[in-house]
Amino acid sequence: MNDIVKLGGILLLFSAIAGGALSVVNAITKPRIELQKKLVLERALTTALPMANKDAIVPVEQDNMLYYKGYKTPDKQDLVGYAFVASGKGYSSTIETMVGVDTTFTITGLSILQQVETPGLGTKIEEVRYGESTPWFQDQFVDKTWNGLAVDKDGGNITSITGATISSRAVTKSIHDGLKQLEATVRQHHSDM
Amino acid sequence: MEIKALLIIAVNAIFIYNFVLSRFLGICPYIGVSKNIDSAIGMGFAVVFVMTLASMATWLIDFYLLRPTESNIFYILFNFKEPPDLMYLKTIAFILVIASLVQFVEMVIQKMSPGLYKSLGIYLPLITTNCAILGVTLINLDANYSFIASIVHGFTAGLGFTLALVLMAGIRENLDMAPVPKPLKGAPIAFIMASLMSIAFLGFSGLKIG
Amino acid sequence: MSISKELFKGFYKENPVFRLALGLCPTLAVSNSVQNAVGMGAAVTFVLICSNVIVSMIRHGVPKKIRIPIYIVVIATFVTIVDLVMAGFAPALHKSLGIFVPLIVVNCIILGRAEAFAGKNNVGRSFIDGLGMGIGFTLALMALAIVRELLGDGKLWGIPVLSSGYEPVLIFILPPGAFLTLGLFLGFFNWLDIKMQK
């Protein structure tokens, strides 16, 4: 019995040292990890809303939907568009896309926030072709509205990636659904006013 | 949670995201313990058992000890200003829980059912370092599964592992009689077989569910 | 054994992946691109060196009965450090390696070296052993990744190297390709062994 207490004590001591060391490392890395997350979000917002001032994009929460309002000038007077995060289940991960639209709900830009799809297949949603500077799959969405937005295999206007229909469909459907919801939410709010 | 969502989790865990053939978890026992069907079944059941228990235990640990929510026990006990975020301790906490769980299960089975111990016992120590166990608990955490969903996922992921293991053992029993080139005997041919099985399982990803 | 032999044994003679068949889960899972392979290799090497050194330092003070749980605590600590640092400084890599970063804890190479080597040898030798085994693991991962990324995606390190006329053999970057490539590599090394014995 005594033996068990002693062994347990040693194990506890080791765990305590480990826990202590980790809390130090956590305290050091935490601000850095949060900064990374913020940077990713900021970069995505500027890609999604190229016409907005990057210091004049503010988050709004309405009817359980979180979205962003983008203004042209830092004094936040002239509204130029909205942005939201669309998320859909891809082949091996949840794909999250930041989507920007102008005030007529026509897509102005998008940026993939998160995906861990199969390299060489699903990851092509972010592929930039040789000689081009922006990802071709995402470029297709620009200037389109939710109406009729679907991959070609479903009779829509987005060319899907060869061998990665699931990923293509996930992105397209999540944007279609999210945009439809955004438009309804925003319009509802405006008619209230 | 509705039954349909749980069924989707089950089909996904067994076929589409099979732990061995699609997620690459539990490869060591898959190659090591697949030489005959009996031991494959023994190992499979041990894994199903421990995976289910581990999913349960780690969900409770995560919800009541690590996650920064109102239900955090430290928050309730010590009157912290806000719930402490201990998520960074997840790896160390989960592996210790799994290691103790395996020890505990071994002791209980030995006392309660010597027959079962005889058939499962030898596989239990191997399970602590089976990455499928820690893997399933981390996936539960990432996917934000509820308590019930975690248990269903743990159980069915174990079944998926068992399925792959038993299928492999069936093939390898017959493979002994096949004229395999000498350098490919053993593990190499087992991996090539695994590749073919994985192609077959890839077909399941075309299933449209949900 | 001389220091250099201690270092080089992990490269070929006792290569953890190809000769000892250890650490196969991450080998299969993250060898789909060379970048992932190098990132994973570096993470494992770091954990391997640190855990070997610590285990060697405490080897006289640890009671035999609970040495394994203590080794696991030591390993898990370093794995968490890697996890946090990677999330802060290489978020893209951290995302694409996913749960295989925390799963380094159960990588049998690390516990295996702690038990078979660091628990019995001095700090210096344990350091060298960890370094050698880590590099050996990285080399094995890279070998697989080069084959898989080149054939399956026509790229190396994310850069297209095969002409645009090359139609990638997709199966190589999918799970079946991982099993097939590893099986053939293991077979190749067996064949080499048989040849050399003759």
Coordinates of C-alpha atoms in Angstrom, one line a residue:
Chain A
M1 CA 0.0 0.0 0.0
N2 CA 2.8 2.3 1.0
D3 CA 4.5 1.5 -2.2
I4 CA 1.5 2.6 -4.2
V5 CA 1.3 5.9 -2.4
K6 CA 5.0 6.5 -3.1
L7 CA 4.8 5.6 -6.8
G8 CA 1.6 7.6 -7.2
G9 CA 3.3 10.5 -5.6
I10 CA 6.3 10.4 -8.0
L11 CA 3.9 10.2 -10.9
L12 CA 2.0 13.1 -9.6
L13 CA 5.2 15.1 -9.2
F14 CA 6.2 14.5 -12.8
S15 CA 2.7 15.4 -14.0
A16 CA 2.8 18.6 -12.0
I17 CA 6.2 19.6 -13.4
A18 CA 5.0 18.8 -16.9
G19 CA 1.8 20.8 -16.3
G20 CA 3.8 23.8 -15.0
A21 CA 6.2 23.7 -17.9
L22 CA 3.3 23.6 -20.4
S23 CA 1.4 26.5 -18.8
V24 CA 4.6 28.6 -19.3
V25 CA 4.8 27.6 -22.9
N26 CA 1.1 28.2 -23.4
A27 CA 1.4 31.7 -21.9
I28 CA 4.2 32.5 -24.3
T29 CA 2.6 31.1 -27.5
K30 CA -1.0 32.1 -26.8
P31 CA -0.8 35.7 -28.0
R32 CA 1.1 34.6 -31.1
I33 CA -1.6 32.0 -31.9
E34 CA -4.3 34.5 -31.5
L35 CA -2.4 37.0 -33.7
Q36 CA -2.2 34.4 -36.4
K37 CA -5.9 33.8 -36.3
K38 CA -6.5 37.6 -36.5
L39 CA -4.1 38.0 -39.4
V40 CA -5.8 35.2 -41.4
L41 CA -9.2 36.8 -40.8
E42 CA -8.0 40.3 -41.8
R43 CA -6.3 39.0 -45.0
A44 CA -9.5 37.1 -45.9
L45 CA -11.7 40.1 -45.4
T46 CA -9.6 42.4 -47.6
T47 CA -9.6 39.7 -50.4
A48 CA -13.4 39.3 -50.1
L49 CA -14.2 43.0 -50.0
P50 CA -11.5 44.7 -52.2
M51 CA -13.5 47.9 -52.5
A52 CA -13.8 48.4 -48.7
N53 CA -11.3 50.2 -46.5
K54 CA -9.5 47.5 -44.5
D55 CA -9.9 49.5 -41.3
A56 CA -13.6 50.0 -41.9
I57 CA -15.0 46.4 -41.8
V58 CA -17.1 45.7 -38.8
P59 CA -18.7 42.5 -37.5
V60 CA -22.5 42.4 -37.0
E61 CA -24.7 39.7 -35.5
Q62 CA -28.3 39.5 -36.5
D63 CA -30.8 36.7 -36.3
N64 CA -28.1 34.2 -35.3
M65 CA -26.0 35.1 -38.4
L66 CA -22.6 36.7 -38.0
Y67 CA -21.5 38.8 -40.9
Y68 CA -19.4 41.8 -41.7
K69 CA -20.2 45.3 -43.1
G70 CA -17.6 46.9 -45.2
Y71 CA -17.4 50.7 -45.7
K72 CA -15.4 52.7 -48.3
T73 CA -14.0 55.3 -45.9
P74 CA -12.7 54.9 -42.3
D75 CA -15.5 57.1 -40.9
K76 CA -17.9 54.2 -41.8
Q77 CA -20.4 56.3 -43.7
D78 CA -20.8 54.8 -47.1
L79 CA -21.6 51.1 -47.1
V80 CA -20.1 49.2 -50.0
G81 CA -20.7 45.5 -49.1
Y82 CA -21.0 42.6 -46.8
A83 CA -18.9 39.6 -46.0
F84 CA -19.7 36.3 -44.3
V85 CA -18.1 32.9 -43.6
A86 CA -19.6 30.0 -45.5
S87 CA -18.8 26.5 -44.2
G88 CA -19.5 23.2 -45.8
K89 CA -18.3 19.6 -45.2
G90 CA -15.7 18.7 -47.9
Y91 CA -14.1 15.3 -48.5
S92 CA -11.9 15.2 -45.4
S93 CA -12.5 18.5 -43.6
T94 CA -14.9 21.3 -43.1
I95 CA -14.1 24.0 -45.7
E96 CA -14.6 27.5 -44.5
T97 CA -14.7 30.3 -47.1
M98 CA -14.9 34.1 -46.5
V99 CA -17.2 35.5 -49.1
G100 CA -17.6 39.2 -49.9
V101 CA -20.6 40.8 -51.8
D102 CA -21.5 44.3 -52.8
T103 CA -24.8 46.0 -51.8
T104 CA -26.6 44.2 -54.6
F105 CA -25.4 40.8 -53.2
T106 CA -23.1 40.1 -56.2
I107 CA -20.0 38.3 -55.1
T108 CA -16.9 40.6 -55.1
G109 CA -14.3 38.1 -53.8
L110 CA -13.6 35.1 -51.7
S111 CA -10.9 33.5 -49.7
I112 CA -10.6 30.0 -48.2
L113 CA -10.1 30.3 -44.5
Q114 CA -9.7 26.7 -43.7
Q115 CA -9.5 23.3 -45.5
V116 CA -7.6 20.1 -45.0
E117 CA -8.6 18.4 -48.3
T118 CA -6.6 15.8 -50.2
P119 CA -3.4 17.4 -51.5
G120 CA -3.5 17.6 -55.3
L121 CA -7.3 17.0 -55.4
G122 CA -9.5 18.9 -53.0
T123 CA -6.7 21.5 -52.3
K124 CA -7.1 22.6 -55.9
I125 CA -9.9 24.9 -54.6
E126 CA -6.9 27.1 -53.8
E127 CA -4.8 26.3 -56.9
V128 CA -3.3 29.2 -58.8
R129 CA -2.5 28.3 -62.4
Y130 CA 0.9 29.0 -63.8
G131 CA 1.1 32.6 -65.1
E132 CA -2.0 33.7 -63.1
S133 CA -2.1 35.4 -59.8
T134 CA -5.4 34.4 -58.3
P135 CA -7.0 30.9 -57.8
W136 CA -9.1 30.0 -60.9
F137 CA -11.7 28.0 -59.0
Q138 CA -12.5 30.9 -56.7
D139 CA -12.4 33.5 -59.5
Q140 CA -15.4 31.8 -61.1
F141 CA -17.6 33.0 -58.3
V142 CA -16.9 36.7 -58.8
D143 CA -19.8 38.8 -60.3
K144 CA -22.3 36.0 -59.6
T145 CA -25.3 35.9 -57.2
W146 CA -26.7 33.0 -55.3
N147 CA -29.3 32.5 -58.0
G148 CA -28.3 29.5 -60.1
L149 CA -25.0 29.0 -58.2
A150 CA -24.1 25.3 -58.4
V151 CA -21.4 23.1 -59.9
D152 CA -21.7 22.1 -63.5
K153 CA -22.4 18.5 -62.5
D154 CA -25.6 19.8 -60.8
G155 CA -26.4 21.9 -63.9
G156 CA -24.9 25.1 -62.5
N157 CA -22.4 27.7 -63.6
I158 CA -19.3 26.7 -61.7
T159 CA -16.8 24.4 -63.3
S160 CA -15.9 21.8 -60.7
I161 CA -12.4 20.4 -60.2
T162 CA -11.6 17.1 -61.9
G163 CA -11.6 14.3 -59.3
A164 CA -12.7 16.6 -56.5
T165 CA -16.4 17.0 -57.0
I166 CA -17.1 16.7 -53.3
S167 CA -14.8 19.6 -52.4
S168 CA -16.1 21.7 -55.3
R169 CA -19.7 21.0 -54.4
A170 CA -19.1 21.8 -50.7
V171 CA -17.7 25.2 -51.4
T172 CA -20.3 26.1 -54.0
K173 CA -23.3 24.9 -51.9
S174 CA -22.1 26.5 -48.7
I175 CA -21.7 29.9 -50.6
H176 CA -25.1 29.5 -52.2
D177 CA -26.9 28.7 -48.9
G178 CA -24.9 31.3 -46.9
L179 CA -25.5 34.1 -49.5
K180 CA -29.2 33.4 -49.7
Q181 CA -29.4 33.6 -45.9
L182 CA -27.4 36.8 -45.8
E183 CA -29.5 38.5 -48.3
A184 CA -32.7 37.5 -46.5
T185 CA -31.3 38.6 -43.1
V186 CA -30.0 42.0 -44.4
R187 CA -33.2 42.7 -46.3
Q188 CA -35.4 41.8 -43.3
H189 CA -33.4 44.2 -41.2
H190 CA -33.7 47.0 -43.7
S191 CA -37.4 46.6 -44.1
D192 CA -37.7 46.9 -40.3
M193 CA -36.1 50.3 -40.3
Chain B
M1 CA -29.5 14.2 -31.1
E2 CA -31.6 12.6 -33.7
I3 CA -31.0 9.0 -34.8
K4 CA -30.2 10.0 -38.4
A5 CA -27.2 12.1 -37.4
L6 CA -25.9 9.2 -35.3
L7 CA -26.4 6.8 -38.2
I8 CA -24.4 9.1 -40.5
I9 CA -21.6 9.1 -37.9
A10 CA -21.7 5.3 -37.8
V11 CA -21.6 4.8 -41.6
N12 CA -18.8 7.4 -41.9
A13 CA -16.7 5.8 -39.2
I14 CA -17.1 2.2 -40.5
F15 CA -16.9 2.7 -44.2
I16 CA -16.1 6.1 -45.6
Y17 CA -13.5 7.3 -43.1
N18 CA -12.4 3.8 -42.1
F19 CA -9.8 4.3 -39.3
V20 CA -7.2 2.0 -40.9
L21 CA -7.8 2.3 -44.6
S22 CA -8.6 6.0 -44.9
R23 CA -7.4 7.8 -41.8
F24 CA -4.2 5.7 -41.3
L25 CA -4.8 5.1 -37.6
G26 CA -3.9 1.8 -35.9
I27 CA -1.6 0.6 -38.6
C28 CA 0.8 -1.2 -36.2
P29 CA -1.7 -3.7 -34.9
Y30 CA -3.3 -3.9 -38.4
I31 CA -0.1 -5.4 -39.8
G32 CA 1.1 -7.0 -36.5
V33 CA -2.0 -8.9 -35.4
S34 CA -3.6 -9.8 -38.7
K35 CA -1.9 -13.1 -39.2
N36 CA -4.9 -15.2 -38.2
I37 CA -8.6 -14.5 -37.9
D38 CA -8.9 -15.6 -34.2
S39 CA -6.4 -13.1 -32.9
A40 CA -7.7 -10.4 -35.2
I41 CA -11.2 -10.8 -33.7
G42 CA -9.7 -10.7 -30.2
M43 CA -7.8 -7.6 -30.9
G44 CA -10.8 -6.0 -32.6
F45 CA -13.0 -6.5 -29.6
A46 CA -10.4 -5.2 -27.3
V47 CA -10.1 -2.0 -29.4
V48 CA -13.9 -1.6 -29.7
F49 CA -14.2 -1.9 -25.9
V50 CA -11.4 0.5 -25.1
M51 CA -12.3 3.0 -27.8
T52 CA -15.9 3.3 -26.5
L53 CA -14.8 3.7 -22.9
A54 CA -12.0 6.2 -23.9
S55 CA -14.5 8.3 -25.9
M56 CA -16.8 8.5 -22.9
A57 CA -14.0 9.3 -20.4
T58 CA -12.2 11.9 -22.5
W59 CA -15.5 13.7 -23.4
L60 CA -16.2 14.1 -19.6
I61 CA -12.6 15.3 -19.0
D62 CA -12.8 17.7 -21.9
F63 CA -16.2 19.1 -20.9
Y64 CA -15.7 19.4 -17.1
L65 CA -12.0 20.1 -16.8
L66 CA -10.4 21.5 -20.0
R67 CA -12.9 23.5 -21.9
P68 CA -13.4 27.2 -20.9
T69 CA -17.1 27.0 -20.2
E70 CA -19.5 27.6 -17.3
S71 CA -19.4 23.9 -16.5
N72 CA -15.7 23.8 -15.9
I73 CA -15.2 22.3 -12.5
F74 CA -12.2 24.6 -11.6
Y75 CA -14.4 27.5 -12.4
I76 CA -17.2 26.3 -10.2
L77 CA -14.9 25.3 -7.3
F78 CA -12.4 28.2 -7.1
N79 CA -14.6 31.2 -8.2
F80 CA -12.3 32.2 -11.0
K81 CA -13.3 35.4 -12.8
E82 CA -13.7 33.6 -16.0
P83 CA -13.5 29.9 -16.9
P84 CA -9.9 28.8 -17.4
D85 CA -8.8 27.6 -20.8
L86 CA -6.9 24.4 -20.2
M87 CA -7.3 23.0 -23.8
Y88 CA -3.5 23.0 -24.2
L89 CA -3.3 20.1 -21.7
K90 CA -5.6 17.9 -23.9
T91 CA -2.8 15.6 -25.3
I92 CA -1.2 14.9 -21.9
A93 CA -4.6 14.5 -20.2
F94 CA -6.1 12.2 -22.8
I95 CA -3.0 9.9 -23.1
L96 CA -2.9 9.5 -19.3
V97 CA -6.6 8.7 -19.2
I98 CA -6.2 6.1 -21.9
A99 CA -3.2 4.5 -20.2
S100 CA -5.0 4.3 -16.8
L101 CA -8.2 3.1 -18.5
V102 CA -6.4 0.2 -20.2
Q103 CA -4.8 -0.8 -16.9
F104 CA -8.1 -0.6 -15.1
V105 CA -9.9 -2.6 -17.8
E106 CA -7.2 -5.2 -17.6
M107 CA -7.6 -5.5 -13.8
V108 CA -11.3 -5.7 -14.0
I109 CA -11.5 -8.3 -16.7
Q110 CA -8.8 -10.4 -14.9
K111 CA -11.0 -10.5 -11.7
M112 CA -14.4 -10.8 -13.3
S113 CA -13.9 -13.1 -16.2
P114 CA -10.7 -15.1 -16.5
G115 CA -11.9 -16.6 -19.7
L116 CA -12.3 -13.3 -21.4
Y117 CA -9.0 -12.2 -19.9
K118 CA -7.3 -15.2 -21.5
S119 CA -8.6 -14.2 -25.0
L120 CA -8.4 -10.4 -24.7
G121 CA -5.7 -9.9 -22.0
I122 CA -2.6 -10.2 -24.2
Y123 CA -3.9 -7.5 -26.6
L124 CA -4.7 -4.9 -23.9
P125 CA -1.2 -3.7 -23.1
L126 CA -0.6 -3.1 -26.8
I127 CA -3.6 -0.8 -26.9
T128 CA -2.1 2.1 -25.0
T129 CA 0.2 3.0 -27.8
N130 CA -2.4 2.2 -30.5
C131 CA -2.8 5.6 -32.1
A132 CA -6.4 4.8 -33.1
I133 CA -7.5 5.2 -29.5
L134 CA -6.0 8.6 -28.9
G135 CA -7.0 9.4 -32.5
V136 CA -10.7 8.8 -32.0
T137 CA -10.7 11.0 -28.8
L138 CA -9.0 13.8 -30.7
I139 CA -11.4 13.5 -33.6
N140 CA -14.3 13.6 -31.2
L141 CA -12.9 16.8 -29.8
D142 CA -12.2 18.4 -33.2
A143 CA -15.7 17.6 -34.5
N144 CA -17.3 18.9 -31.3
Y145 CA -19.4 15.8 -30.9
S146 CA -22.0 15.6 -28.1
F147 CA -21.6 12.9 -25.4
I148 CA -23.8 10.4 -27.2
A149 CA -22.3 11.2 -30.6
S150 CA -18.8 10.6 -29.1
I151 CA -19.8 7.2 -27.8
V152 CA -21.3 6.2 -31.1
H153 CA -18.3 7.4 -33.0
G154 CA -15.9 5.6 -30.6
F155 CA -17.9 2.4 -30.9
T156 CA -18.3 2.4 -34.7
A157 CA -14.8 3.5 -35.4
G158 CA -13.7 0.5 -33.4
L159 CA -16.0 -1.7 -35.5
G160 CA -14.5 -0.2 -38.7
F161 CA -11.0 -1.1 -37.3
T162 CA -12.2 -4.6 -36.6
L163 CA -13.7 -5.0 -40.0
A164 CA -10.5 -4.0 -41.7
L165 CA -8.4 -6.2 -39.4
V166 CA -10.5 -9.3 -39.8
L167 CA -10.7 -8.9 -43.6
M168 CA -7.0 -8.6 -43.7
A169 CA -6.5 -11.6 -41.5
G170 CA -8.7 -13.6 -43.8
I171 CA -6.6 -12.7 -46.8
R172 CA -3.3 -13.3 -45.1
E173 CA -4.3 -16.8 -43.9
N174 CA -4.7 -17.7 -47.6
L175 CA -1.7 -15.7 -48.6
D176 CA 0.5 -18.1 -46.8
M177 CA -0.1 -20.6 -49.5
A178 CA 0.5 -18.2 -52.4
P179 CA 3.8 -18.0 -54.2
V180 CA 4.8 -14.5 -53.1
P181 CA 8.3 -13.4 -54.2
K182 CA 10.6 -13.7 -51.2
P183 CA 11.4 -10.0 -50.7
L184 CA 7.7 -9.2 -50.6
K185 CA 6.8 -11.8 -48.0
G186 CA 5.3 -10.5 -44.7
A187 CA 4.8 -6.8 -44.2
P188 CA 5.4 -5.6 -47.8
I189 CA 2.7 -7.9 -49.4
A190 CA 0.4 -7.0 -46.5
F191 CA 0.7 -3.3 -47.4
I192 CA 0.1 -4.0 -51.0
M193 CA -3.1 -5.9 -50.0
A194 CA -4.0 -3.0 -47.8
S195 CA -3.7 -0.7 -50.8
L196 CA -6.1 -2.9 -52.8
M197 CA -8.6 -2.9 -49.9
S198 CA -8.2 0.8 -49.6
I199 CA -9.2 1.2 -53.2
A200 CA -12.3 -0.8 -52.6
F201 CA -13.2 1.3 -49.6
L202 CA -12.6 4.4 -51.6
G203 CA -15.7 3.4 -53.5
F204 CA -17.8 4.1 -50.3
S205 CA -16.9 7.8 -50.5
G206 CA -19.3 8.0 -53.5
L207 CA -22.1 7.1 -51.1
K208 CA -24.5 10.0 -50.8
I209 CA -25.7 10.3 -47.3
G210 CA -27.3 13.0 -45.3
Chain C
M1 CA 29.9 1.9 -30.6
S2 CA 31.5 5.1 -32.0
I3 CA 29.6 8.4 -32.0
S4 CA 29.3 8.5 -35.8
K5 CA 28.0 4.9 -35.9
E6 CA 25.5 5.8 -33.2
L7 CA 24.3 8.6 -35.4
F8 CA 24.2 6.9 -38.7
K9 CA 22.6 3.6 -37.6
G10 CA 19.2 5.3 -37.8
F11 CA 19.7 6.3 -41.4
Y12 CA 19.9 2.9 -42.9
K13 CA 20.8 -0.1 -40.7
E14 CA 18.2 0.5 -38.1
N15 CA 16.0 2.9 -40.0
P16 CA 12.9 3.2 -37.8
V17 CA 10.4 3.0 -40.7
F18 CA 12.0 0.8 -43.3
R19 CA 13.9 -1.6 -41.1
L20 CA 12.1 -1.6 -37.7
A21 CA 8.6 -0.9 -39.1
L22 CA 7.8 1.7 -36.4
G23 CA 5.9 4.9 -36.6
L24 CA 3.9 3.8 -39.7
C25 CA 0.7 5.7 -39.1
P26 CA 2.2 9.2 -39.6
T27 CA 4.5 7.8 -42.3
L28 CA 1.4 6.8 -44.4
A29 CA -0.7 9.8 -43.4
V30 CA 1.6 12.8 -44.0
S31 CA 3.7 11.5 -46.9
N32 CA 1.3 13.0 -49.4
S33 CA 3.5 16.0 -49.9
V34 CA 7.2 16.7 -49.3
Q35 CA 6.4 19.8 -47.3
N36 CA 4.3 17.8 -44.9
A37 CA 6.9 15.1 -44.7
V38 CA 9.7 17.5 -43.7
G39 CA 7.5 19.3 -41.2
M40 CA 6.4 16.1 -39.5
G41 CA 10.0 14.8 -39.6
A42 CA 11.3 17.9 -37.9
A43 CA 8.6 17.8 -35.2
V44 CA 9.3 14.1 -34.5
T45 CA 13.1 14.7 -34.4
F46 CA 12.7 17.5 -31.9
V47 CA 10.5 15.4 -29.6
L48 CA 12.7 12.4 -30.0
I49 CA 15.9 14.3 -29.0
C50 CA 14.2 16.1 -26.1
S51 CA 12.6 13.0 -24.7
N52 CA 15.7 10.9 -25.1
V53 CA 17.8 13.5 -23.2
I54 CA 15.3 13.9 -20.3
V55 CA 14.7 10.2 -20.0
S56 CA 18.4 9.6 -19.9
M57 CA 18.8 12.3 -17.2
I58 CA 16.2 10.8 -14.9
R59 CA 16.9 7.2 -15.6
H60 CA 18.4 6.5 -12.2
G61 CA 15.7 8.2 -10.2
V62 CA 12.7 6.6 -11.9
P63 CA 11.2 3.5 -10.2
K64 CA 11.0 0.6 -12.7
K65 CA 7.3 -0.1 -12.1
I66 CA 6.1 3.3 -13.3
R67 CA 8.8 4.2 -15.8
I68 CA 6.4 3.8 -18.8
P69 CA 3.8 6.3 -17.6
I70 CA 6.6 8.7 -16.7
Y71 CA 8.1 8.4 -20.1
I72 CA 4.7 9.1 -21.6
V73 CA 4.3 12.2 -19.5
V74 CA 7.7 13.5 -20.7
I75 CA 6.9 12.7 -24.3
A76 CA 3.4 14.3 -24.1
T77 CA 4.9 17.5 -22.7
F78 CA 7.3 17.9 -25.6
V79 CA 4.6 17.0 -28.1
T80 CA 2.4 19.7 -26.6
I81 CA 5.2 22.2 -26.9
V82 CA 5.7 21.4 -30.6
D83 CA 1.9 21.6 -31.1
L84 CA 1.7 25.1 -29.5
V85 CA 4.8 26.5 -31.2
M86 CA 3.7 25.2 -34.6
A87 CA 0.3 26.7 -34.2
G88 CA 1.9 30.0 -33.4
F89 CA 4.6 30.1 -36.0
A90 CA 3.7 27.7 -38.8
P91 CA -0.1 27.7 -38.8
A92 CA -0.5 26.4 -42.4
L93 CA 1.7 23.4 -41.6
H94 CA -0.1 22.9 -38.3
K95 CA -3.4 22.8 -40.1
S96 CA -2.4 20.3 -42.8
L97 CA -0.7 17.9 -40.3
G98 CA -3.9 18.1 -38.2
I99 CA -4.3 15.5 -35.5
F100 CA -1.0 13.8 -36.4
V101 CA 0.8 16.5 -34.4
P102 CA -0.7 15.4 -31.0
L103 CA -0.6 11.8 -32.2
I104 CA 3.3 12.0 -32.1
V105 CA 2.7 11.0 -28.4
V106 CA 1.8 7.5 -29.5
N107 CA 4.5 7.2 -32.2
C108 CA 6.1 4.0 -31.2
I109 CA 9.6 5.2 -32.3
I110 CA 9.7 7.7 -29.4
L111 CA 8.6 5.4 -26.6
G112 CA 10.6 2.7 -28.2
R113 CA 13.9 4.7 -28.1
A114 CA 13.2 5.8 -24.6
E115 CA 12.7 2.2 -23.4
A116 CA 15.4 0.6 -25.5
F117 CA 18.1 3.2 -25.5
A118 CA 17.7 6.4 -23.5
G119 CA 16.8 4.5 -20.3
K120 CA 20.1 2.6 -20.4
N121 CA 22.6 5.1 -21.9
N122 CA 24.1 8.5 -20.9
V123 CA 22.8 11.8 -22.0
G124 CA 25.3 12.4 -24.8
R125 CA 24.7 9.1 -26.5
S126 CA 20.9 9.5 -26.0
F127 CA 21.0 12.8 -27.8
I128 CA 22.9 11.4 -30.7
D129 CA 20.6 8.4 -30.9
G130 CA 17.6 10.7 -30.9
L131 CA 19.1 12.9 -33.6
G132 CA 20.0 9.9 -35.8
M133 CA 16.7 8.2 -35.5
G134 CA 14.9 11.4 -36.1
I135 CA 16.8 12.0 -39.3
G136 CA 16.3 8.4 -40.3
F137 CA 12.5 8.9 -39.8
T138 CA 12.6 12.1 -41.8
L139 CA 14.5 10.5 -44.7
A140 CA 12.0 7.7 -44.9
L141 CA 9.1 10.1 -44.9
M142 CA 10.7 12.2 -47.6
A143 CA 11.5 9.2 -49.8
L144 CA 7.8 8.2 -49.7
A145 CA 6.6 11.8 -50.1
I146 CA 8.8 12.4 -53.2
V147 CA 7.4 9.4 -55.0
R148 CA 3.9 10.1 -54.0
E149 CA 3.9 13.9 -54.7
L150 CA 5.8 13.5 -58.0
L151 CA 3.6 10.7 -59.4
G152 CA 0.3 11.8 -57.9
D153 CA 0.5 15.5 -58.4
G154 CA 3.4 16.1 -60.7
K155 CA 5.0 18.4 -58.1
L156 CA 7.8 18.6 -55.6
W157 CA 7.6 20.9 -52.6
G158 CA 4.4 22.3 -54.2
I159 CA 6.3 23.3 -57.4
P160 CA 5.3 21.7 -60.7
V161 CA 8.3 19.8 -62.0
L162 CA 6.8 17.5 -64.6
S163 CA 5.7 19.0 -67.9
S164 CA 2.1 20.1 -68.1
G165 CA 1.4 17.2 -70.5
Y166 CA 1.9 14.7 -67.6
E167 CA -1.4 13.4 -66.3
P168 CA -1.0 12.8 -62.6
V169 CA -1.7 9.3 -61.3
L170 CA -4.1 10.5 -58.6
I171 CA -4.2 7.2 -56.7
F172 CA -0.7 7.9 -55.3
I173 CA -1.8 10.8 -53.2
L174 CA -4.9 9.0 -52.1
P175 CA -4.8 6.5 -49.2
P176 CA -4.2 3.4 -51.5
G177 CA -1.1 5.0 -52.9
A178 CA 0.3 5.4 -49.4
F179 CA 0.0 1.7 -48.7
L180 CA 1.3 0.7 -52.1
T181 CA 4.3 2.9 -52.0
L182 CA 5.3 1.8 -48.4
G183 CA 4.8 -1.8 -49.3
L184 CA 7.0 -1.5 -52.4
F185 CA 9.7 0.4 -50.4
L186 CA 9.7 -2.3 -47.7
G187 CA 10.0 -5.0 -50.4
F188 CA 12.8 -3.1 -52.0
F189 CA 14.8 -3.0 -48.8
N190 CA 14.2 -6.7 -48.2
W191 CA 15.4 -7.4 -51.7
L192 CA 18.5 -5.3 -51.0
D193 CA 19.1 -7.3 -47.9
I194 CA 18.9 -10.6 -49.6
K195 CA 21.2 -9.4 -52.4
M196 CA 23.8 -8.2 -49.9
Q197 CA 23.8 -11.4 -47.9
K198 CA 24.7 -13.4 -51.0

